[in-house]
mmCIF file of C-alpha atoms in Angstrom:
data_model
loop_
_atom_site.group_PDB
_atom_site.id
_atom_site.type_symbol
_atom_site.label_atom_id
_atom_site.label_comp_id
_atom_site.label_asym_id
_atom_site.label_seq_id
_atom_site.Cartn_x
_atom_site.Cartn_y
_atom_site.Cartn_z
ATOM 1 C CA LYS A 30 -19.356 -4.713 -17.005
ATOM 2 C CA SER A 31 -18.659 -6.380 -13.779
ATOM 3 C CA LEU A 32 -16.742 -9.481 -13.195
ATOM 4 C CA PRO A 33 -17.650 -13.011 -13.801
ATOM 5 C CA LYS A 34 -18.989 -14.866 -10.749
ATOM 6 C CA GLN A 35 -16.316 -17.548 -9.590
ATOM 7 C CA TYR A 36 -15.879 -19.769 -6.599
ATOM 8 C CA VAL A 37 -13.504 -21.051 -4.465
ATOM 9 C CA GLY A 38 -13.556 -24.274 -2.474
ATOM 10 C CA LEU A 39 -11.390 -25.402 0.321
ATOM 11 C CA ARG A 40 -11.102 -29.220 1.434
ATOM 12 C CA PRO A 41 -10.020 -28.505 5.269
ATOM 13 C CA TYR A 42 -8.485 -31.967 5.888
ATOM 14 C CA PRO A 43 -8.264 -35.306 3.753
ATOM 15 C CA GLY A 44 -11.913 -37.008 3.433
ATOM 16 C CA ALA A 45 -13.911 -33.988 4.453
ATOM 17 C CA GLU A 46 -16.307 -32.041 2.146
ATOM 18 C CA ILE A 47 -15.291 -29.254 0.136
ATOM 19 C CA GLU A 48 -16.569 -25.991 1.254
ATOM 20 C CA VAL A 49 -17.521 -23.322 -0.993
ATOM 21 C CA TRP A 50 -17.631 -19.715 -1.007
ATOM 22 C CA GLU A 51 -18.759 -17.291 -4.193
ATOM 23 C CA TYR A 52 -15.256 -15.479 -4.966
ATOM 24 C CA GLU A 53 -16.014 -12.008 -5.050
ATOM 25 C CA GLY A 54 -12.675 -10.512 -5.643
ATOM 26 C CA PRO A 55 -8.603 -11.439 -5.511
ATOM 27 C CA ILE A 56 -7.820 -13.193 -2.727
ATOM 28 C CA TYR A 57 -4.168 -12.366 -1.255
ATOM 29 C CA GLY A 58 -1.994 -14.735 -3.169
ATOM 30 C CA ASP A 59 -4.349 -15.159 -6.137
ATOM 31 C CA ASP A 60 -2.304 -14.641 -9.512
ATOM 32 C CA GLU A 61 -4.443 -11.470 -10.306
ATOM 33 C CA ALA A 62 -4.373 -9.866 -6.714
ATOM 34 C CA PRO A 63 -0.901 -7.729 -7.110
ATOM 35 C CA VAL A 64 -2.172 -6.519 -10.839
ATOM 36 C CA ASN A 65 -5.811 -5.804 -9.226
ATOM 37 C CA LEU A 66 -4.468 -3.832 -6.233
ATOM 38 C CA HIS A 67 -2.018 -1.777 -8.234
ATOM 39 C CA ASN A 68 -4.843 -0.639 -10.915
ATOM 40 C CA THR A 69 -7.386 0.092 -7.855
ATOM 41 C CA PHE A 70 -4.574 2.323 -5.994
ATOM 42 C CA THR A 71 -3.630 3.717 -9.399
ATOM 43 C CA ASP A 72 -7.382 4.667 -10.200
ATOM 44 C CA TYR A 73 -7.842 5.871 -6.642
ATOM 45 C CA MET A 74 -4.681 7.795 -6.897
ATOM 46 C CA THR A 75 -5.240 9.679 -10.323
ATOM 47 C CA GLY A 76 -9.172 10.212 -9.634
ATOM 48 C CA ASN A 77 -9.785 7.857 -12.551
ATOM 49 C CA MET A 78 -11.943 5.078 -10.719
ATOM 50 C CA LYS A 79 -13.688 2.796 -12.681
ATOM 51 C CA TYR A 80 -17.187 2.608 -11.211
ATOM 52 C CA ASP A 81 -18.531 -0.026 -13.525
ATOM 53 C CA LEU A 82 -16.508 -2.786 -12.064
ATOM 54 C CA MET A 83 -17.769 -1.878 -8.414
ATOM 55 C CA LYS A 84 -20.738 -3.393 -6.406
ATOM 56 C CA PRO A 85 -23.453 -0.824 -5.434
ATOM 57 C CA GLU A 86 -22.302 -0.172 -1.756
ATOM 58 C CA GLN A 87 -18.457 0.062 -2.986
ATOM 59 C CA VAL A 88 -19.649 3.288 -5.429
ATOM 60 C CA ARG A 89 -21.422 4.741 -2.238
ATOM 61 C CA LYS A 90 -18.711 4.616 -0.029
ATOM 62 C CA MET A 91 -16.474 6.192 -2.540
ATOM 63 C CA MET A 92 -18.852 9.212 -3.352
ATOM 64 C CA HIS A 93 -17.943 10.355 0.137
ATOM 65 C CA MET A 94 -14.093 10.677 -0.608
ATOM 66 C CA THR A 95 -11.911 13.354 -1.317
ATOM 67 C CA VAL A 96 -10.970 12.634 -5.279
ATOM 68 C CA GLN A 97 -7.294 12.375 -5.040
ATOM 69 C CA GLN A 98 -5.465 14.518 -7.791
ATOM 70 C CA TYR A 99 -2.076 12.467 -8.059
ATOM 71 C CA ASP A 100 0.112 12.113 -11.496
ATOM 72 C CA GLN A 101 1.428 8.690 -12.059
ATOM 73 C CA VAL A 102 5.012 8.749 -13.014
ATOM 74 C CA LYS A 103 5.777 7.450 -16.326
ATOM 75 C CA ASN A 104 8.912 5.777 -16.189
ATOM 76 C CA GLU A 105 7.663 4.130 -12.595
ATOM 77 C CA LEU A 106 4.334 3.336 -12.270
ATOM 78 C CA SER A 107 4.160 2.804 -8.383
ATOM 79 C CA LEU A 108 4.978 6.500 -8.016
ATOM 80 C CA PHE A 109 2.912 8.965 -7.985
ATOM 81 C CA TYR A 110 3.210 13.230 -7.753
ATOM 82 C CA ASN A 111 0.833 15.953 -6.700
ATOM 83 C CA LYS A 112 1.774 18.893 -8.635
ATOM 84 C CA LYS A 113 -0.409 21.288 -6.710
ATOM 85 C CA THR A 114 1.328 20.300 -3.256
ATOM 86 C CA GLY A 115 4.254 18.682 -4.097
ATOM 87 C CA HIS A 116 3.620 15.781 -2.283
ATOM 88 C CA LYS A 117 5.147 11.928 -3.464
ATOM 89 C CA VAL A 118 3.759 8.681 -2.607
ATOM 90 C CA GLY A 119 5.760 5.137 -3.987
ATOM 91 C CA LYS A 120 3.838 1.751 -3.511
ATOM 92 C CA TRP A 121 5.996 -0.964 -3.229
ATOM 93 C CA VAL A 122 2.986 -4.157 -3.330
ATOM 94 C CA ASP A 123 0.863 -3.519 -0.430
ATOM 95 C CA ASP A 124 3.161 -0.989 1.348
ATOM 96 C CA LEU A 125 3.398 2.974 0.800
ATOM 97 C CA PHE A 126 5.455 5.377 1.895
ATOM 98 C CA SER A 127 5.057 9.392 1.144
ATOM 99 C CA ARG A 128 7.415 12.359 1.368
ATOM 100 C CA GLY A 129 6.389 16.027 1.365
ATOM 101 C CA GLN A 130 5.263 18.669 3.990
ATOM 102 C CA GLN A 131 3.532 17.581 6.781
ATOM 103 C CA GLU A 132 0.029 19.308 5.691
ATOM 104 C CA ALA A 133 -0.078 17.399 2.375
ATOM 105 C CA SER A 134 1.138 14.171 3.933
ATOM 106 C CA GLU A 135 -1.656 14.160 6.818
ATOM 107 C CA ASN A 136 -4.381 14.958 4.219
ATOM 108 C CA PHE A 137 -3.013 12.120 2.069
ATOM 109 C CA TRP A 138 -2.990 9.773 4.884
ATOM 110 C CA MET A 139 -6.358 10.818 6.312
ATOM 111 C CA ASN A 140 -7.795 10.233 2.954
ATOM 112 C CA ILE A 141 -6.351 6.743 1.815
ATOM 113 C CA GLU A 142 -7.358 5.653 5.332
ATOM 114 C CA LYS A 143 -11.175 6.257 4.089
ATOM 115 C CA ARG A 144 -10.496 3.885 0.882
ATOM 116 C CA PHE A 145 -7.863 1.329 2.280
ATOM 117 C CA LYS A 146 -7.310 -0.213 5.380
ATOM 118 C CA LEU A 147 -3.820 0.261 6.782
ATOM 119 C CA LYS A 148 -2.156 -1.651 9.304
ATOM 120 C CA SER A 149 0.093 1.159 10.371
ATOM 121 C CA ARG A 150 1.268 4.722 9.434
ATOM 122 C CA GLY A 151 4.002 7.057 10.969
ATOM 123 C CA TYR A 152 6.585 9.576 10.404
ATOM 124 C CA ILE A 153 10.442 9.199 10.676
ATOM 125 C CA THR A 154 12.049 11.594 13.263
ATOM 126 C CA GLU A 155 15.217 11.716 15.067
ATOM 127 C CA ASP A 156 13.608 9.910 17.979
ATOM 128 C CA HIS A 157 11.467 7.548 15.731
ATOM 129 C CA SER A 158 12.633 5.201 13.042
ATOM 130 C CA ARG A 159 10.439 3.131 10.444
ATOM 131 C CA VAL A 160 10.716 -0.077 8.778
ATOM 132 C CA PHE A 161 9.796 -0.293 5.474
ATOM 133 C CA CYS A 162 9.844 -3.711 3.448
ATOM 134 C CA GLY A 163 12.593 -4.987 5.774
ATOM 135 C CA LYS A 164 14.396 -1.896 5.865
ATOM 136 C CA ARG A 165 15.208 0.290 8.939
ATOM 137 C CA ILE A 166 14.879 4.027 7.841
ATOM 138 C CA THR A 167 16.564 6.396 10.551
ATOM 139 C CA MET A 168 16.853 9.948 10.886
ATOM 140 C CA THR A 169 19.817 12.142 11.865
ATOM 141 C CA LYS A 170 21.052 15.700 11.866
ATOM 142 C CA VAL A 171 24.297 16.863 11.770
ATOM 143 C CA ASP A 172 25.252 20.118 11.533
ATOM 144 C CA GLY A 173 22.005 21.515 10.887
ATOM 145 C CA GLN A 174 21.746 19.305 8.140
ATOM 146 C CA ILE A 175 18.922 16.391 7.862
ATOM 147 C CA TRP A 176 20.376 12.729 6.803
ATOM 148 C CA TYR A 177 18.261 9.632 6.508
ATOM 149 C CA HIS A 178 19.925 6.003 6.451
ATOM 150 C CA MET A 179 18.486 2.642 5.410
ATOM 151 C CA SER A 180 19.838 -0.428 6.976
ATOM 152 C CA GLN A 181 19.076 -4.310 6.863
ATOM 153 C CA GLN A 182 21.226 -5.141 9.748
ATOM 154 C CA GLU A 183 18.384 -6.794 11.372
ATOM 155 C CA ASP A 184 17.208 -8.952 8.306
ATOM 156 C CA ILE A 185 21.009 -9.874 7.708
ATOM 157 C CA THR A 186 21.601 -10.894 11.106
ATOM 158 C CA GLN A 187 18.295 -13.063 11.702
ATOM 159 C CA PHE A 188 19.319 -14.629 8.134
ATOM 160 C CA LEU A 189 22.847 -15.404 9.304
ATOM 161 C CA ARG A 190 21.448 -16.727 12.804
ATOM 162 C CA ASP A 191 18.982 -18.823 10.672
ATOM 163 C CA ASN A 192 21.468 -20.340 8.638
ATOM 164 C CA ASN A 193 24.500 -20.921 11.394
ATOM 165 C CA ALA A 194 27.064 -18.497 9.826
ATOM 166 C CA MET A 195 27.299 -15.806 12.481
ATOM 167 C CA GLY A 196 30.893 -16.885 12.928
#
């Protein structure tokens, strides 16, 4: 069963003719897009692909990919865990984070890049912080122990500047 044919139109300016395109899938910002992305990602992570909803070229592409073997955490549906490697993946809308041994992490990122277009990825080290959903995550070592820190200082400072509340 495939999705019903739909169309989307755009009138670029008042008085212009409407431009119409076939709607082949959810558009970013569409009401259904977050649920569709979540379901597609979950199907990919758990290896339960619904090929009947895909176009033939999508199925052919999927056949050349490594099937993921993650379990979805029952009380947090955006978290996934690989029992074999111990690797964990979390998703917030269309942002991902992962935690695990470097080999498992590299395999995950290498495989997911074959399925989804990623804007960027990287690792948090003492010399390299990352921003995830507006939070800067840093790592330090104190007495040989690794500590991770999260800060929203940059966003809060910008918010205060934008609202003339810097004092």
